[in-house]
Structures are given as structure tokens and as C-alpha cells.
Coordinates of C-alpha atoms in Angstrom, one line a residue:
X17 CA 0.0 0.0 0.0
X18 CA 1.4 3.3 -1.3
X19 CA -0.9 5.3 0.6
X20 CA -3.0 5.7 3.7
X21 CA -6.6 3.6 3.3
X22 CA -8.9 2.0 5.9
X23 CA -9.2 -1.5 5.0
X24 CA -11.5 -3.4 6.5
X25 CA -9.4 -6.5 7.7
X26 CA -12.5 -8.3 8.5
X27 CA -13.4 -8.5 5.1
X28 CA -10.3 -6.4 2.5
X29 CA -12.6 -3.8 1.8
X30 CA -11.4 -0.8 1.1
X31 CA -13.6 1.8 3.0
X32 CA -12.1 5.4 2.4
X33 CA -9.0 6.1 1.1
X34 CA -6.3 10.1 2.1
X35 CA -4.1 11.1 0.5
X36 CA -0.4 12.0 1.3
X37 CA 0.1 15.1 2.1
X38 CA 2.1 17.7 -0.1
X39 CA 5.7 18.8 0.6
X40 CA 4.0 22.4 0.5
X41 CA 1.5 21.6 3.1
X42 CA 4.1 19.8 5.1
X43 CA 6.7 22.8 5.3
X44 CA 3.5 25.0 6.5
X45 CA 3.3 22.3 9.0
X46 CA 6.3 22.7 10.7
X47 CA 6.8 26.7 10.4
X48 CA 3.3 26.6 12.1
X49 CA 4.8 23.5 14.8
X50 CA 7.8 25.6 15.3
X51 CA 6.0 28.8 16.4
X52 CA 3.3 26.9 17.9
X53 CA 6.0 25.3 20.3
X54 CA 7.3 28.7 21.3
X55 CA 3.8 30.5 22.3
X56 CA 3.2 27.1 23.8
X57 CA 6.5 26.7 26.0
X58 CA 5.7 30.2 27.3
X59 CA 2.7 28.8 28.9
X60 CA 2.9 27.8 32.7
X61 CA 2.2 24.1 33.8
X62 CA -1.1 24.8 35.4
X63 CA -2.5 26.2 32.0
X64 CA -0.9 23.5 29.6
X65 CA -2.5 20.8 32.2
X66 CA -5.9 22.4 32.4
X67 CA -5.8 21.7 28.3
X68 CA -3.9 18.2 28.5
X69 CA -7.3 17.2 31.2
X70 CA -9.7 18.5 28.9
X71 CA -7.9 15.8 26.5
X72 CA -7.9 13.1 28.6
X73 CA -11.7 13.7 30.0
X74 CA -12.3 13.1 26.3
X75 CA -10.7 10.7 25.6
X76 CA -13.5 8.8 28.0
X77 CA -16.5 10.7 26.6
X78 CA -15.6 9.4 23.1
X79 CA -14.5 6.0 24.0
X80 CA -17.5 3.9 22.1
X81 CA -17.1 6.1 19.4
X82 CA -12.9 5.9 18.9
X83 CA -13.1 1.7 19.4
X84 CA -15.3 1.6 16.5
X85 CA -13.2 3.0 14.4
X86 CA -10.0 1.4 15.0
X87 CA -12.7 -1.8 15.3
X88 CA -13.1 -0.8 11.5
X89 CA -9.7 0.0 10.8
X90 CA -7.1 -2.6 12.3
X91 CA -10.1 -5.1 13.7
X92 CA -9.4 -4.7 17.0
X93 CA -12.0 -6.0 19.4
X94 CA -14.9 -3.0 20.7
X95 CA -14.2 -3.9 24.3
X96 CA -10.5 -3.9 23.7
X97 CA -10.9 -0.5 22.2
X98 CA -12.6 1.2 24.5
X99 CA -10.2 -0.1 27.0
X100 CA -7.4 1.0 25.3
X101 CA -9.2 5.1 25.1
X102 CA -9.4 4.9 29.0
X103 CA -5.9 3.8 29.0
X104 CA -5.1 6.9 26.8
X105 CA -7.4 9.1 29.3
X106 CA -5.4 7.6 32.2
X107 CA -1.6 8.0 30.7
X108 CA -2.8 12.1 29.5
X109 CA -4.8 12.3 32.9
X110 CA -1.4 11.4 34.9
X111 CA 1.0 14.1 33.5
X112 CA -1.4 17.0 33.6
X113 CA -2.1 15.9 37.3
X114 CA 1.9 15.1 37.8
X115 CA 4.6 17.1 35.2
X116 CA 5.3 19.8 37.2
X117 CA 6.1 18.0 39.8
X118 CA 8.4 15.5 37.7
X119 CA 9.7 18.5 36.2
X120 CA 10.6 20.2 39.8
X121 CA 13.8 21.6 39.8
X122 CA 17.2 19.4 41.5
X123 CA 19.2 21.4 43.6
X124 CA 22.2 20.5 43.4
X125 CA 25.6 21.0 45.4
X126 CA 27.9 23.8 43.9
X127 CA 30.8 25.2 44.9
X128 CA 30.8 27.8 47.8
X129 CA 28.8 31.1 47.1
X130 CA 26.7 29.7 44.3
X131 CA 23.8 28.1 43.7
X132 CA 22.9 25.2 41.0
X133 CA 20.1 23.0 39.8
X134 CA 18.9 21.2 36.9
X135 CA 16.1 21.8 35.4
X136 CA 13.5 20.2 32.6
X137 CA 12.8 22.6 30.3
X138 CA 11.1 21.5 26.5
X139 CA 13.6 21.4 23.6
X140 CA 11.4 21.9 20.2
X141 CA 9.3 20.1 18.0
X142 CA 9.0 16.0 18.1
X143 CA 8.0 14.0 15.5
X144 CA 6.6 10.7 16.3
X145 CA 5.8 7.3 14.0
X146 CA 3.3 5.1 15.5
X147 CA 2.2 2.0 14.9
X148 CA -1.4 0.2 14.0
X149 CA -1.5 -2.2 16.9
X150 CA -2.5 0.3 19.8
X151 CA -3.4 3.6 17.7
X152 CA -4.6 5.4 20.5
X153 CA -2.0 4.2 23.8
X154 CA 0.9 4.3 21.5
X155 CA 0.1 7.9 20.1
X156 CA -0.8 8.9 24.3
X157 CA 2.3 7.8 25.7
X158 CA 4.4 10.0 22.8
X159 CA 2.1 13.0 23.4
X160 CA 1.2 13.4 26.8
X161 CA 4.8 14.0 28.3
X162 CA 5.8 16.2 25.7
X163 CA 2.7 18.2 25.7
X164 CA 3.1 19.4 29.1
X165 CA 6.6 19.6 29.3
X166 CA 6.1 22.1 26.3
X167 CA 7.4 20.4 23.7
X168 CA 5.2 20.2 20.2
X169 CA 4.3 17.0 18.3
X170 CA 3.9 16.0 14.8
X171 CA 2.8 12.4 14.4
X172 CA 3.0 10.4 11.7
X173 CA 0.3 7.6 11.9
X174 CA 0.4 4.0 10.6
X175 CA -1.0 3.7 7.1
X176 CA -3.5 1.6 8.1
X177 CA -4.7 4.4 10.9
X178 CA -5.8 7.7 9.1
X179 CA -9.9 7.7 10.9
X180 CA -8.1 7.5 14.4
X181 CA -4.9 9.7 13.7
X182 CA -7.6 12.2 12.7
X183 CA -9.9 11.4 15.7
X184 CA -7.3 11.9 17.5
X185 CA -6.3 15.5 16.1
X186 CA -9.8 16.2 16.4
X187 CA -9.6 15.7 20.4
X188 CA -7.0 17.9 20.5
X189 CA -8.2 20.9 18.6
X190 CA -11.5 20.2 20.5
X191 CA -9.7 20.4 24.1
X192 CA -7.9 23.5 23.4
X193 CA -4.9 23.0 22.1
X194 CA -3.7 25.9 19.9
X195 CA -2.4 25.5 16.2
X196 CA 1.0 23.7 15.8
X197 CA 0.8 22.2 18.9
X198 CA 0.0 19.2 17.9
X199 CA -0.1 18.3 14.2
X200 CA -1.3 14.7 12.4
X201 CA 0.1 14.7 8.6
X202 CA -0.1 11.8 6.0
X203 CA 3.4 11.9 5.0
X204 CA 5.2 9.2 3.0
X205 CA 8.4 7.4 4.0
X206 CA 10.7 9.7 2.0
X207 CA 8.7 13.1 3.9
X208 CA 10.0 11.2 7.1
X209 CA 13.6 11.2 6.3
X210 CA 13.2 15.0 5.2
X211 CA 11.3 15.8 8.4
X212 CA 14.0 14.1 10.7
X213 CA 16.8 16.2 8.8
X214 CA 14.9 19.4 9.5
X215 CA 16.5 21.7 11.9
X216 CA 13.1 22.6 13.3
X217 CA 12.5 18.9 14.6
X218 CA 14.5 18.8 17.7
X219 CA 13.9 14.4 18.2
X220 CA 12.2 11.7 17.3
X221 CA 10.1 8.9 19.0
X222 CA 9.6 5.4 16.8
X223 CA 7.6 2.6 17.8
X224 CA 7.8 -0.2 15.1
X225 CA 9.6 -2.9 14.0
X226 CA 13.3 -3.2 14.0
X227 CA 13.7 -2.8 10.7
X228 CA 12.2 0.4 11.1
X229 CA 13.8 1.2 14.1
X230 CA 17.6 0.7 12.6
X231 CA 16.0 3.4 9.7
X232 CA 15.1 6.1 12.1
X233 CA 17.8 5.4 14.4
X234 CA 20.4 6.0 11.2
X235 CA 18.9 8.9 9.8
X236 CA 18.5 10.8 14.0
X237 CA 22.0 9.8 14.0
X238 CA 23.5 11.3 11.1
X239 CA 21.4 14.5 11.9
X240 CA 22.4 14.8 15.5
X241 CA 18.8 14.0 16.5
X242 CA 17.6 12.6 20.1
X243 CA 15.8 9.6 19.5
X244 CA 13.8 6.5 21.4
X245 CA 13.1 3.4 19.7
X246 CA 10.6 0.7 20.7
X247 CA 11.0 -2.2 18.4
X248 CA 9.1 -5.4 19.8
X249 CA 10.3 -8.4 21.8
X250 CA 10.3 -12.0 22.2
X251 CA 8.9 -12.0 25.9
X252 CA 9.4 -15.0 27.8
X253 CA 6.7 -16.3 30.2
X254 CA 8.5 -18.6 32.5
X255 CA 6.2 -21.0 34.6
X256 CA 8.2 -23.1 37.0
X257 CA 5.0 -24.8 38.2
X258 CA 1.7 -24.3 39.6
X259 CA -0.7 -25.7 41.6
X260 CA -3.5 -25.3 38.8
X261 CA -2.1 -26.1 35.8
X262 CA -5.4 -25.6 33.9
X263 CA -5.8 -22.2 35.2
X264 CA -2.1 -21.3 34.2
X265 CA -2.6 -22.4 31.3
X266 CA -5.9 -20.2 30.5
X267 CA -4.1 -17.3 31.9
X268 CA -1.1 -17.6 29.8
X269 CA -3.5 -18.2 26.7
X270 CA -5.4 -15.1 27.5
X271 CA -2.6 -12.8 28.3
X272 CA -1.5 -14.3 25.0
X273 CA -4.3 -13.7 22.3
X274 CA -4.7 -10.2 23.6
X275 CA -5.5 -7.8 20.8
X276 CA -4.9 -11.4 18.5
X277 CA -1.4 -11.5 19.4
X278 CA -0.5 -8.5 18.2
X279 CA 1.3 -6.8 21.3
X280 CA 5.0 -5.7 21.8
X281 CA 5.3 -7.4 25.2
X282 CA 2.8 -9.9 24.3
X283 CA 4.3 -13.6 25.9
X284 CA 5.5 -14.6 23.2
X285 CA 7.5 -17.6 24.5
X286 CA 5.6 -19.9 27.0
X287 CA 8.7 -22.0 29.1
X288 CA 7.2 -24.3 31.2
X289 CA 8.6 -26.8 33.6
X290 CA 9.3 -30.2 32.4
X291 CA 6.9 -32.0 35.0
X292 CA 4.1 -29.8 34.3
X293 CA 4.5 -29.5 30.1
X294 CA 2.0 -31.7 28.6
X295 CA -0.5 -30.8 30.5
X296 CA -0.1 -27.4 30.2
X297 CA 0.1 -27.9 26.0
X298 CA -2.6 -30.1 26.0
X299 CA -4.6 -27.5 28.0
X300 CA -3.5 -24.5 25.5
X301 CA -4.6 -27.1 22.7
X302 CA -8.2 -27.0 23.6
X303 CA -8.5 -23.5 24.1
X304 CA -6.4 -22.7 20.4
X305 CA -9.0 -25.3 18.9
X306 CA -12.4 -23.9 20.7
X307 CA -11.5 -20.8 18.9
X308 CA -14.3 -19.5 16.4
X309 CA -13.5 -16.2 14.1
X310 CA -15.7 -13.3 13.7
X311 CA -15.6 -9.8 13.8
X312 CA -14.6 -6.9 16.4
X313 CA -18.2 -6.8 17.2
X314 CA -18.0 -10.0 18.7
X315 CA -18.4 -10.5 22.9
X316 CA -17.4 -14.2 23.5
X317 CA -13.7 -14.3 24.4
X318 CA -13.8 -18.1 22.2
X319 CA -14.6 -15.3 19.1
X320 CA -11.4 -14.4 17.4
X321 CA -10.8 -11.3 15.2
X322 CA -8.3 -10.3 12.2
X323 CA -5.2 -9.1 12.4
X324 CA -4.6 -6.1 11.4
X325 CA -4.4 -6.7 7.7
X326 CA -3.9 -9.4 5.1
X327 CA -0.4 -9.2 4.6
X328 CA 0.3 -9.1 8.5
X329 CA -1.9 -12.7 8.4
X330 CA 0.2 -13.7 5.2
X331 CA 3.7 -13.0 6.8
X332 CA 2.6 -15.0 9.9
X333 CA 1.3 -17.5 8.1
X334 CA 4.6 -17.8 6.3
X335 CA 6.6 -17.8 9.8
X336 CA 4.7 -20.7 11.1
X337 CA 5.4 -22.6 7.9
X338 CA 9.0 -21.7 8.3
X339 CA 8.8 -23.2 11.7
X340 CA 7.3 -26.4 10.9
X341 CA 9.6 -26.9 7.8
X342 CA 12.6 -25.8 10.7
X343 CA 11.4 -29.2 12.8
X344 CA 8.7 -27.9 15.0
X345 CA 5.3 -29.0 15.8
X346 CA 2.3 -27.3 14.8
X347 CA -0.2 -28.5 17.5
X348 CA -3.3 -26.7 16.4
X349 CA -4.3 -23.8 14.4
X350 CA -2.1 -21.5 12.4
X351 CA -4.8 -21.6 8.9
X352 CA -4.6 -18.5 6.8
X353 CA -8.6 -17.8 5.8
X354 CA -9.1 -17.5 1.9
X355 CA -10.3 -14.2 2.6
X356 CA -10.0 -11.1 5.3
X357 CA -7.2 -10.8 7.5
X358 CA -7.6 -14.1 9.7
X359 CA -5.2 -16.8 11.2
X360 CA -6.6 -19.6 13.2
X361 CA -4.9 -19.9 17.5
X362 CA -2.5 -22.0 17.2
X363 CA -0.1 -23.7 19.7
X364 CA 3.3 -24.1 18.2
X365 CA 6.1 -26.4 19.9
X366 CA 9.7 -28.2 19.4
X367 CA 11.4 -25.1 17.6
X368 CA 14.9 -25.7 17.1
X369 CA 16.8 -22.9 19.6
X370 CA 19.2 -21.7 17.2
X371 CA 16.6 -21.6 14.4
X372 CA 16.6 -18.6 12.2
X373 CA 12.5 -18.9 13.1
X374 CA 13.2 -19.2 16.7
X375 CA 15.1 -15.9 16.6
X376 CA 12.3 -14.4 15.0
X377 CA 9.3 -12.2 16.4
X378 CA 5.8 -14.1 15.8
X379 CA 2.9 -11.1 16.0
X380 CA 0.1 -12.6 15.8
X381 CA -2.0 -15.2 17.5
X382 CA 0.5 -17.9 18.4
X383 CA 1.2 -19.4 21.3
X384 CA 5.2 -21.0 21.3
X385 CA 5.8 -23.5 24.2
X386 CA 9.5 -24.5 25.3
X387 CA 10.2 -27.3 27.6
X388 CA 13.0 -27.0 30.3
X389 CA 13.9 -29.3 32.8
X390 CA 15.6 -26.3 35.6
X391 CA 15.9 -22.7 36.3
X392 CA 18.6 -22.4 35.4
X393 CA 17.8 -23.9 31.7
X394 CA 15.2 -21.5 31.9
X395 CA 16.7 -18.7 32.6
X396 CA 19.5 -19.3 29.8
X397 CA 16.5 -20.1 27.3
X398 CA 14.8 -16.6 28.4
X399 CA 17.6 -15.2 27.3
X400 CA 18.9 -16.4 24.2
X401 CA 17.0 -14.0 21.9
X402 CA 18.4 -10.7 20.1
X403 CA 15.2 -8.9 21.9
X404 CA 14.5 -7.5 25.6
X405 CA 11.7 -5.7 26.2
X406 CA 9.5 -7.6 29.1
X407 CA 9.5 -10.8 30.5
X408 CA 7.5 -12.7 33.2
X409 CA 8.3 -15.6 36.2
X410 CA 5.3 -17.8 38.0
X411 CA 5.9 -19.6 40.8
X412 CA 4.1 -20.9 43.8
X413 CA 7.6 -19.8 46.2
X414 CA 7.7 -16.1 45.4
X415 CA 11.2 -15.8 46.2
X416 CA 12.2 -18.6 43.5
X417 CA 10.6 -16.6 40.7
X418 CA 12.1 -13.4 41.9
X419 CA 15.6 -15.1 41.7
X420 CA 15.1 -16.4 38.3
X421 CA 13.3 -12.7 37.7
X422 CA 16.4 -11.0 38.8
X423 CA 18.8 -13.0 36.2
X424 CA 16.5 -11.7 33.3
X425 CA 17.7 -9.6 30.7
X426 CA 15.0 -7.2 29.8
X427 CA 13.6 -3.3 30.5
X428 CA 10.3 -4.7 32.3
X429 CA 10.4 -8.0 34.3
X430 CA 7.3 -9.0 36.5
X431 CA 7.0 -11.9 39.3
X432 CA 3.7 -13.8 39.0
X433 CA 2.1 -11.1 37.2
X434 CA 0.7 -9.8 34.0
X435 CA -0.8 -6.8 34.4
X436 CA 2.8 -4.6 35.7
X437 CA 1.4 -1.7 33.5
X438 CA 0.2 1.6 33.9
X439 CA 0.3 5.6 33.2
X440 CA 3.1 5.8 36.2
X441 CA 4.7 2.6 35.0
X442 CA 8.0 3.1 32.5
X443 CA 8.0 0.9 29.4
X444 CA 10.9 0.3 27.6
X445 CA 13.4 -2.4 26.9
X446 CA 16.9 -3.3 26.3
X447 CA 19.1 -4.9 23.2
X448 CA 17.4 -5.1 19.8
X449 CA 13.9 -3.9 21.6
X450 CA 15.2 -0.6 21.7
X451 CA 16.3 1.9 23.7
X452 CA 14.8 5.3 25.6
X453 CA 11.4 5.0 27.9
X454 CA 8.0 6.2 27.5
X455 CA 5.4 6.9 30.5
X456 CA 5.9 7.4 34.1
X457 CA 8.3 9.5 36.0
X458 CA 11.0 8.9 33.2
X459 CA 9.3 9.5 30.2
X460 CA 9.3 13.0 30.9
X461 CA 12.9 13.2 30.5
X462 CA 13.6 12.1 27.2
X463 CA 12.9 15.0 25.1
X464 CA 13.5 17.2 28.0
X465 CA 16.8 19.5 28.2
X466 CA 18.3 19.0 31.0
X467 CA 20.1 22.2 32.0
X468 CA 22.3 22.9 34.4
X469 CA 21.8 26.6 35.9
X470 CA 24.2 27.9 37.8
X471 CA 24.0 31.4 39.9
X472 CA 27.4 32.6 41.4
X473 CA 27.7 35.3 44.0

């Protein structure tokens, strides 16, 4: 797709098609982000936050209306989506109620008659690419700490997300935020590189594949440009063994087959203990083949929807063939439909470590179970992949799982839990996953200059 379409995944209709937007409307753009930022950095917190609430509040009012469209346009479920506009409510909520206080000044200790502190002050316009899979949390988390810290944004929506970038634009101009301040544009791939080059954009904020991310990361790099990449994972989800297998097993599948698969952190390798495995595949097996598709309409948690589009199901689809040809077992699931953007549960298993497949990301619904026979295996399985971003330990003996947590090399580990998330919660990861955090007290310090002022007697 050259372009920016909605395309119902559900069934590959194309519903409405925008068009790119014109280098001349894109240079207004950012002479009108650049002065925007200025008026709007002159602004004091309590005024920027009484605007940033006004966002958030409706962010909530709207949130039937903004899960059907993203229902529509990347088939995400309606009671995922509406969930996912209160999360954006919360994460914008948080830093009008917080920045200025996570902006406070540090006092520092300075030489005798003078006086020093840092202090967060914005540093220009930041442009930020975001992805399909969460268009509304992904765009919050970029926006709401540089809003109020007084920074401007230009965002540069997935193709696939043109009704919800522009809902989301609409929110903004509705809520009170002046002209420039924050900016959606339809701009193509070679508009990118030109906009990260541009002296007026101060950073850059990607959340994307890694592919992508190495991109970005080259072109901020040879223009001297902040950037902060978030580029997947391959999350393990160690169980070391349970009293309820059954119930593991349905928690692990859920956690899994959130938003079909399609999450960064998803668990996207199941270890389980060797005295405890078949049970727990078996278990997973029943709930992959119980699975029925339908639409983002659709209430029963058996009801699967599309991904986000056909080519997404086609590449996955492709993976797990890979896999199978690699030596591993395809349990249940993984069929591509003739039509629309779906791909049957599955439960995938005995994938050669070492694999080129095993390395890779699977982003979609799939659950992969490893067998280990001790911690320690598991731990050193955890950890063979390129990726860091989260990872996850269950245990009955809490300390156990927080020793195997603690040996666990990524930017968000959680002991028997799966819900460690939240608008004062950082999220970020290490090694090929990226680098930089978003949300909580640290995201507001990534685009922020950090500048030392000094008063001498």
C-alpha cells in the first residue's frame, strides 16, 4: 500500500481512502509547529495541564465512538478498544495531574557562594511514527509528556490508521490545544527522512519494527537527532509450576491472544517446567482449537478477530510454515482464511533454539511452548534472543521466581504477574527492543533539556 486507506481486515474492503500530504502543506506544518511550540512553552504548567485534562476527559466521553473506528480499521475488538481510550485518558490524565512536579527543579551542590540545579525545560518540535497495533495508547504515551513539558508533536500515523490519527487530532483541537501544537500529517516514508533532517524537529520517537527502528535510528543519527526506539520483543513467560495447571494455562492463553497477538510485550514464548508441560500444552490445545473467528463486534472471548491486515496474516502464516519446515510442531491452528485478514490460534512447539525462526518475532495469535527441565535452563533459554523488552516468572515460592526474575535480561520483568502496566509505569526495553522510555516519572525526561543553571555570588 502506497498510501494511507482504511481497510477493513474483517473482510479487504477498502472503505475510504487520504491522501499523502504535499511537501508544501508539510513545510507549512512545521513553520506553524515551530512557532506553535514557542507560544506554547511560554505557557505555565497549570494552563498546559488544564488543556492536557480537557484531552484526557475526552478521551473517556468518546471511547465507544474511537473503538469503533479502530474496530473498522485494524479489527481490534470493541471492548479492547474502548479499554485501550481509557488507557489513553489515564496515561494524558497522569502528567497534567503530575509534570510539574516531575519536572521540579534538583538542587544541586555547587561550589561555595553559588547556587545550581537542573532543570527540565522543552527542547522543540517531536516528531513521532506510531504503529497500528495500539493507535490510540501508542500515540498517548508520545504525546502526553511532551505536551506538558512544552514540547510540540507531529505524528506520523500508521497507514492503516488515518480515521483514528484524525480522531485523534480532532480531540485535541476540541480540548484546546492551539495550532501547531500538535499536528497529524499523512506523510510518505521519503517526507520522514526530510522531516527528521529538519533543523526545526528537535527528536524523534519510533515505535515499530526493528527494521524500522535501525532506519530512524540511522537517519537521527547522522542529523544529530535525540531519538527512542521501541522495536518489539520476544517475551518469555517462565512458569516453574503451579498448583493449577489448567488455570495457568488459561491465563497464559489469554494474556496471550490479547489484541490477537499483536502486542510488543505480548508472551510470546511460553517456558514451562518439564513436570508440568504436557499438561499445560494439552490445556493450551483446547483453548487454540475452541476458537471461532468473527468480527470486532464480537463478545465471546472463544470469538477471534483479524489481524490487522492481510499481509500481517500472510507473513505469519509464512513464519509458522518456516517453523514447521525448521522441525517444529504445529499443535493446532495457524490456517490463513481464503479471505480477510484471519489466522486460526495455534499452539506451536519443538522449535529448534538456534533456528533462524526461533530468533524471530511471531505477531500474531501464536502461542510458542519451550520445555525446560531447571531454572537455570530456563533462565539461559529466556535469554537467548536478540530482543528485551518484558518478560514474566510464575511460581508458587515467590522468592524462587524473583531469583530467576532478577537474572532476566530485559527493561520490564514482572514476578507472578501480567498486568505490571500503567500511566506511572515506564516501558521500555533493552538490546534489539530498543532503547529510551516512555510513560511514568522517566518518560518525561527524554525529550526534555536538562540544563544545568548555575548562579554565582
Amino acid at each position: 500500500m502506497s498510501g494511507y486507506a482504511v481497510t477493513d481486515p474483517a473482510t479487504g474492503r477498502v472503505v475510504e481512502e487520504f491522501g499523502t500530504i504535499t511537501d508544501e502543506a508539510l513545510e507549512d506544518a512545521l513553520a506553524t509547529s515551530a512557532a506553535g511550540q514557542a507560544e506554547w512553552a511560554s505557557r505555565g504548567f497549570a494552563e498546559r495541564a488544564e488543556i492536557v485534562g480537557r484531552v484526557a476527559a475526552l478521551f473517556a466521553e468518546k471511547a465507544d465512538e474511537l473503538a469503533e473506528i479502530i474496530g473498522v480499521e485494524m479489527g481490534k475488538r470493541t471492548s479492547e478498544g474502548v479499554e485501550e481510550a481509557e488507557f489513553s485518558r489515564d496515561i494524558f490524565g497522569y502528567y497534567a495531574d503530575h509534570a510539574e512536579q516531575l519536572c521540579s527543579d534538583l538542587p544541586l551542590d555547587a561550589n561555595p557562594g553559588g547556587a545550581a540545579v537542573v532543570e527540565r525545560r522543552p527542547i522543540g518540535v517531536i516528531l513521532g511514527i506510531m504503529p497500528w497495533n495500539f493507535p490510540y495508547y501508542q500515540v498517548a504515551r508520545f504525546a502526553a509528556p511532551n505536551l506538558m513539558l512544552g514540547n510540540a508533536v507531529i505524528v506520523k500515523h500508521a497507514q492503516i490508521c488515518p480515521r483514528s490519527s484524525a480522531a485523534i487530532a480532532a480531540i485535541m483541537t476540541e480540548a484546546g490545544v492551539p495550532d501547531g501544537v500538535y499536528t497529524n500529517v499523512y506523510a510518505s516514508h521519503d517526507q520522514i527522512e526530510t522531516l527528521i533532517a529538519d533543523p526545526r524537529i528537535a527528536g524523534v520517537s519510533l515505535t515499530g519494527s526493528e527494521r524500522a527502528g535501525r532506519q530512524v535510528a540511522a537517519q537521527a543519527g547522522a542529523n544529530l537527532k535525540k531519538a527512542v526506539l521501541e522495536l518489539g520483543g520476544s517475551d518469555p513467560y517462565i512458569v516453574l509450576d503451579t498448583d493449577d495447571v489448567a488455570g495457568a494455562a488459561q491465563q497464559a492463553w489469554e494474556t496471550r491472544m490479547y489484541n490477537v497477538g499483536q502486542v510488543c510485550n505480548a508472551n510470546k514464548r511460553l517456558i514451562v517446567a518439564a513436570d508440568i508441560y504436557d499438561e499445560f500444552v494439552a490445556e493450551l490445545e483446547k483453548l487454540a482449537a475452541a476458537a471461532t473467528p468473527g468480527d470486532h463486534t464480537a463478545t465471546d472471548p472463544t470469538v477471534y478477530t483479524p489481524m490487522s491486515s492481510r499481509g500481517a496474516a500472510e507473513t505469519l502464516a509464512a513464519q509458522l510454515e518456516e517453523a514447521v519446515a525448521a522441525g517444529a510442531s504445529l499443535r493446532v491452528g495457524g490456517q490463513l482464511a481464503e479471505t480477510g485478514a484471519y489466522v486460526s490460534p495455534a499452539v506451536l512447539t519443538d522449535i529448534p533454539v538456534g533456528s533462524e525462526v526461533y530468533y524471530q518475532e511471531l505477531f500474531g495469535p501464536v502461542a510458542c511452548v519451550f520445555k525446560v527441565s531447571s531454572d537455570a535452563e530456563a533462565v539461559e533459554l529466556a535469554n537467548n534472543t536478540q530482543y528485551g523488552l518484558g518478560a514474566s516468572v510464575w511460581s508458587t515460592d515467590l522468592e524462587r521466581a524473583k531469583k530467576v526474575g532478577a537474572q532476566l535480561q530485559a527493561g520490564m520483568v514482572q514476578v507472578n504477574s501480567a498486568d505490571g502496566e500503567g500511566a506511572q509505569i515506564p516501558f521500555g526495553g533493552v538490546k534489539n527492543s530498543g532503547y529510551g522510555r516512555e510513560l511514568g516519572p522517566v518518560g518525561m525526561d527524554e525529550f526534555a533539556n536538562k540544563r544545568l543553571y548555575y548562579v554565582g555570588e
